[in-house]
Amino acid sequence: MKRVKVVVVGAGVVGLSTAVCVAETLPHCSVTVIAEKFSPDTTGDGAAGILLPREFPDIPLERQRRWFKESFDHLLAIADSPQASDAGVYLSSGYHIFKEIPCDKKPFWSEFVFGFRYMTDREMKRFPNHKFGQAFTTLKCECLSYLPWLEKRLRAVGGQIIREKVTDLHKLALNYDAIMNCSGLGSRFLVNDEEVYPVRGQMLKVSAPWLKNFIRDGDGNTYIYPGIRYVSIGGTRQANDWRLEVDEEDSEGILERCCRLEPSLRAAQVMGEWVGLRPSRANPRVERQYLHVQGRQVPLVHNHGHGSCGVTLSWGTALDALELLRQSLFEKPPQARL
Amino acid sequence: MSWMIFWCFSLSLSLSFTAACGCLQLTPPVVLSLLRRNQCFLNESLYIRESEEELAGLQITSCQLNSDMRVCIIGAGVIGLSTAQSIYQHFHSRITPLTIEVYADVFTPLTTSDGAAGFWQPYLYDKGNVQETKWNKETFDYLLSCLSSPDSVKMGIFLQSGYNLCTETAPDPSFKDAVLGFRQLTKRELDMFPGYSFGWFNTTLMIEGKTYLPWLMDWLKQRNVKFHQRKIGSFKELADSGADVIINCSGVRSGDLQPDPELQPARGQIIKVDAPWLKHWILTHDSSSGVYNSPYIIPGSRLVTVGGVFQVGNWSLQNSTVDHKNIWEAACKLEPSLQHARIVDDWTGLRPTRSKVRLVRETIRSGPTSFEVIHNYGHGGFGLTIHRGCAEEAARLFGQILEQKGLLAHSKSRL
């Protein structure tokens, strides 16, 4: 039986999730992942990986709910299994605190995390500069473990990996029947998506194994996420800032703000610093177009622009992208390549 | 020294005493014998400072002169050490000199407190022991206040959230108002734990003995509390050597000092595991198996403590392979991710179990004399949970003893 050759561009959390979705669901497809960067050098590898969505302005809420719910359920099943430590997926509880009471006290995702509630007065006492807080249990998914685990899963169903930077999709389309574009920030150049822009984030890795609960300031600029190997503290949100070098002033600011929220951090040892560029976009782009190559119509499914919600929405958007692929293969069965 | 005696002579001639003190008249022979008995000389600077102030007001209470108080604490687990701390905090400035000594054959890291997970949680229900609920809450509030201090990490204190799972609906536990963010578990949460149909979620404190005890010992040593590595055979032994008050914090072996049929060991065995992805504690409650005889998983700052068994009457300190197997199987069923965790160690401890904590005074006759004992033992599996409340109560009882001996001033001339 002729195999449909699918190529996934990008091996970050979105690329590998998409590849695994396709490879495990469509047995008649062969899946190849082509990317320049692999774990531990992808953007997701530095991210704390806490599942915490934000609301995008132009995507129907129902679709956003589905993206998050499916990602959450998928990772929960892993957290509940013997695979949890290999995959780096586990439950994480904590506090989301606000200096000013937010308009949306109960966001759309509150029903999908566990035990969502407002913080009690006693709990708020720890944060005298904050007026309101939400407490809940969500999941943490550490790409340093998760990406290699996904890669193993991909190979187990015959998926292939090629380490190469892709610069020309038309050329790629000569050798494949379908392309999934999961190139993150790279989409800006690869498909000329001018809506894609970096939001620079700097973080510190500290050793503070006594910290178990996360704390995130609702303004997005200060967070403490206890992880397996270290605690991720941060952060910054610098739009259109392409710098990958560590900025000392940013580090000082991060330490100062985080120690104020969690005084015991003063006893913590800094293990390292990291900078990542969130592949941001007003809304994630999960849609399909066709490339016209040598008389063939090659489906090009986009799955990029997740910004700070890559891990959070990876599985849900991968399932959406899979559906778009499935539809296009059905509507326009691939023709023979020359 | 001789000029001191001369000075006291002159002092004694011009002294008067307030009636409230009910103290003796200081005649020169009395002063001399008091000075000889006292450790006052050793604390010369303090004595001089106090007395100079006193001279100005020409009043002195006998308390400063006749207050040689020697307290001997038996036991250096969390109860013994925290009791020493409370006594020091309340009385070191009111009684001079106050000598506090701790006698134990076992010190950190080998005490029962060291092996325990360090998890603040009383038993689900206090069965009418409302005092214990009060002491538990007092301890929680105290530890919570320490959390924001720069010492919190050195004390081994931190917050952790988690799950109390029950096989059937149960009434709210005694600690629901003490802990943070107490709520019932939702059905979706319970779905994660097959076999458990009800439960609670809350945030509580961890207080790790292996860190807390060394911190307490440092704190005490800095304040001149002396430690003696020695097994005490009887209360009388200490009384004969000059102890004025003995505080019995000897835990599970208190029966060796004074028979107590209500005190029994409740053997516990735990497995220490490396599983740093676990960030919540999980305790299960099965009314048919009884408290702590059901799996529990409690992550610490470095390792995870997995248990449990609660074997009343079992004095064996040996790790049992049968217990290990049962504990491990039950825990892996509860938390599948444990299957890939690295097992580091096993440990066995004896919970000093009693129908209720024994925290009382006792006057023991020894021939023509008598001495005071304060008992503070029988804290079962909640010693760390209740320690501060009990230490403060023991200090209060100690204060009663001091008052009865007329050693505490009610009105002090300086103030």
Tab-separated table of N, CA and C in Angstrom, chain B residues 2-17 24-32 34-35 38 40-41 44 46-66 413:
chain	number	residue	atom	x	y	z
B	2	SER	N	36.782	38.399	97.627
B	2	SER	CA	36.552	38.927	98.983
B	2	SER	C	35.899	40.299	98.935
B	3	TRP	N	36.216	41.101	97.949
B	3	TRP	CA	35.595	42.429	97.891
B	3	TRP	C	34.121	42.304	97.599
B	4	MET	N	33.770	41.252	96.926
B	4	MET	CA	32.357	41.000	96.645
B	4	MET	C	31.611	40.735	97.941
B	5	ILE	N	32.232	39.931	98.790
B	5	ILE	CA	31.569	39.586	100.045
B	5	ILE	C	31.422	40.843	100.901
B	6	PHE	N	32.470	41.647	100.940
B	6	PHE	CA	32.408	42.888	101.704
B	6	PHE	C	31.272	43.758	101.167
B	7	TRP	N	31.219	43.836	99.841
B	7	TRP	CA	30.209	44.669	99.185
B	7	TRP	C	28.810	44.166	99.512
B	8	CYS	N	28.646	42.870	99.533
B	8	CYS	CA	27.357	42.307	99.871
B	8	CYS	C	27.001	42.596	101.321
B	9	PHE	N	27.993	42.569	102.175
B	9	PHE	CA	27.746	42.909	103.574
B	9	PHE	C	27.135	44.294	103.673
B	10	SER	N	27.796	45.222	102.992
B	10	SER	CA	27.299	46.593	103.087
B	10	SER	C	25.933	46.694	102.444
B	11	LEU	N	25.751	45.951	101.426
B	11	LEU	CA	24.448	45.917	100.757
B	11	LEU	C	23.392	45.413	101.724
B	12	SER	N	23.723	44.360	102.391
B	12	SER	CA	22.745	43.725	103.267
B	12	SER	C	22.326	44.660	104.384
B	13	LEU	N	23.195	45.536	104.761
B	13	LEU	CA	22.834	46.425	105.858
B	13	LEU	C	21.826	47.483	105.426
B	14	SER	N	21.801	47.778	104.183
B	14	SER	CA	20.926	48.868	103.744
B	14	SER	C	19.752	48.395	102.894
B	15	LEU	N	19.541	47.124	102.925
B	15	LEU	CA	18.482	46.611	102.061
B	15	LEU	C	17.128	46.576	102.752
B	16	SER	N	16.119	46.713	101.955
B	16	SER	CA	14.784	46.457	102.468
B	16	SER	C	14.044	45.640	101.406
B	17	PHE	N	13.038	44.985	101.837
B	17	PHE	CA	12.378	44.086	100.891
B	17	PHE	C	10.920	44.426	100.744
B	24	LEU	N	13.263	36.531	102.393
B	24	LEU	CA	13.909	36.578	103.697
B	24	LEU	C	14.670	37.875	103.923
B	25	GLN	N	14.897	38.076	105.189
B	25	GLN	CA	15.722	39.202	105.588
B	25	GLN	C	17.144	38.798	105.315
B	26	LEU	N	17.879	39.703	104.696
B	26	LEU	CA	19.251	39.344	104.365
B	26	LEU	C	20.185	39.753	105.496
B	27	THR	N	20.447	38.827	106.377
B	27	THR	CA	21.466	39.087	107.398
B	27	THR	C	22.790	38.589	106.846
B	28	PRO	N	23.859	39.102	107.301
B	28	PRO	CA	25.164	38.731	106.744
B	28	PRO	C	25.383	37.221	106.636
B	29	PRO	N	25.099	36.408	107.657
B	29	PRO	CA	25.351	34.965	107.485
B	29	PRO	C	24.500	34.390	106.356
B	30	VAL	N	23.304	34.906	106.272
B	30	VAL	CA	22.428	34.396	105.200
B	30	VAL	C	23.008	34.763	103.839
B	31	VAL	N	23.474	35.989	103.746
B	31	VAL	CA	24.041	36.442	102.468
B	31	VAL	C	25.212	35.554	102.074
B	32	LEU	N	26.068	35.303	103.058
B	32	LEU	CA	27.238	34.480	102.783
B	32	LEU	C	26.857	33.110	102.264
B	34	LEU	N	24.111	32.191	100.959
B	34	LEU	CA	23.468	32.285	99.647
B	34	LEU	C	24.515	32.430	98.551
B	35	LEU	N	25.481	33.281	98.840
B	35	LEU	CA	26.496	33.521	97.818
B	35	LEU	C	27.288	32.253	97.536
B	38	ASN	N	25.220	29.933	95.519
B	38	ASN	CA	24.884	30.475	94.206
B	38	ASN	C	25.978	30.379	93.179
B	40	CYS	N	26.240	32.935	91.415
B	40	CYS	CA	26.237	34.363	91.111
B	40	CYS	C	27.594	34.872	90.688
B	41	PHE	N	28.633	34.397	91.368
B	41	PHE	CA	29.965	34.895	91.090
B	41	PHE	C	30.339	34.705	89.636
B	44	GLU	N	29.462	37.411	87.184
B	44	GLU	CA	29.827	38.647	87.861
B	44	GLU	C	29.268	39.906	87.251
B	46	LEU	N	26.854	40.477	85.343
B	46	LEU	CA	25.407	40.578	85.443
B	46	LEU	C	25.011	40.959	86.859
B	47	TYR	N	25.678	40.309	87.780
B	47	TYR	CA	25.362	40.542	89.187
B	47	TYR	C	25.643	41.986	89.546
B	48	ILE	N	26.815	42.435	89.104
B	48	ILE	CA	27.191	43.810	89.447
B	48	ILE	C	26.198	44.776	88.817
B	49	ARG	N	25.887	44.522	87.548
B	49	ARG	CA	24.986	45.432	86.845
B	49	ARG	C	23.644	45.499	87.544
B	50	GLU	N	23.113	44.330	87.852
B	50	GLU	CA	21.808	44.294	88.515
B	50	GLU	C	21.880	45.025	89.837
B	51	SER	N	22.929	44.696	90.584
B	51	SER	CA	22.991	45.218	91.946
B	51	SER	C	23.214	46.713	91.964
B	52	GLU	N	23.949	47.222	90.996
B	52	GLU	CA	24.148	48.674	90.956
B	52	GLU	C	22.826	49.376	90.730
B	53	GLU	N	22.051	48.789	89.831
B	53	GLU	CA	20.725	49.366	89.591
B	53	GLU	C	19.888	49.268	90.849
B	54	GLU	N	20.038	48.109	91.476
B	54	GLU	CA	19.264	47.882	92.703
B	54	GLU	C	19.647	48.882	93.771
B	55	LEU	N	20.950	49.103	93.879
B	55	LEU	CA	21.438	50.021	94.906
B	55	LEU	C	20.786	51.384	94.774
B	56	ALA	N	20.628	51.788	93.530
B	56	ALA	CA	20.030	53.095	93.299
B	56	ALA	C	18.647	53.152	93.924
B	57	GLY	N	17.885	52.057	93.749
B	57	GLY	CA	16.549	52.043	94.312
B	57	GLY	C	16.543	51.472	95.710
B	58	LEU	N	17.727	51.013	96.134
B	58	LEU	CA	17.873	50.424	97.457
B	58	LEU	C	16.855	49.319	97.712
B	59	GLN	N	16.539	48.644	96.626
B	59	GLN	CA	15.639	47.519	96.810
B	59	GLN	C	16.178	46.342	96.042
B	60	ILE	N	16.038	45.216	96.608
B	60	ILE	CA	16.449	44.036	95.852
B	60	ILE	C	15.519	42.918	96.261
B	61	THR	N	15.222	42.112	95.350
B	61	THR	CA	14.405	40.955	95.690
B	61	THR	C	15.333	39.781	95.866
B	62	SER	N	14.947	38.884	96.670
B	62	SER	CA	15.814	37.731	96.919
B	62	SER	C	15.917	36.865	95.680
B	63	CYS	N	14.987	37.091	94.757
B	63	CYS	CA	14.998	36.274	93.554
B	63	CYS	C	16.335	36.299	92.856
B	64	GLN	N	16.912	37.485	92.755
B	64	GLN	CA	18.182	37.550	92.029
B	64	GLN	C	19.277	36.813	92.782
B	65	LEU	N	19.189	36.768	94.082
B	65	LEU	CA	20.247	36.119	94.822
B	65	LEU	C	19.988	34.630	95.026
B	66	ASN	N	18.713	34.288	95.246
B	66	ASN	CA	18.440	32.919	95.654
B	66	ASN	C	17.736	32.142	94.546
B	413	SER	N	11.613	45.698	91.003
B	413	SER	CA	11.882	47.093	91.299
B	413	SER	C	12.365	47.858	90.083
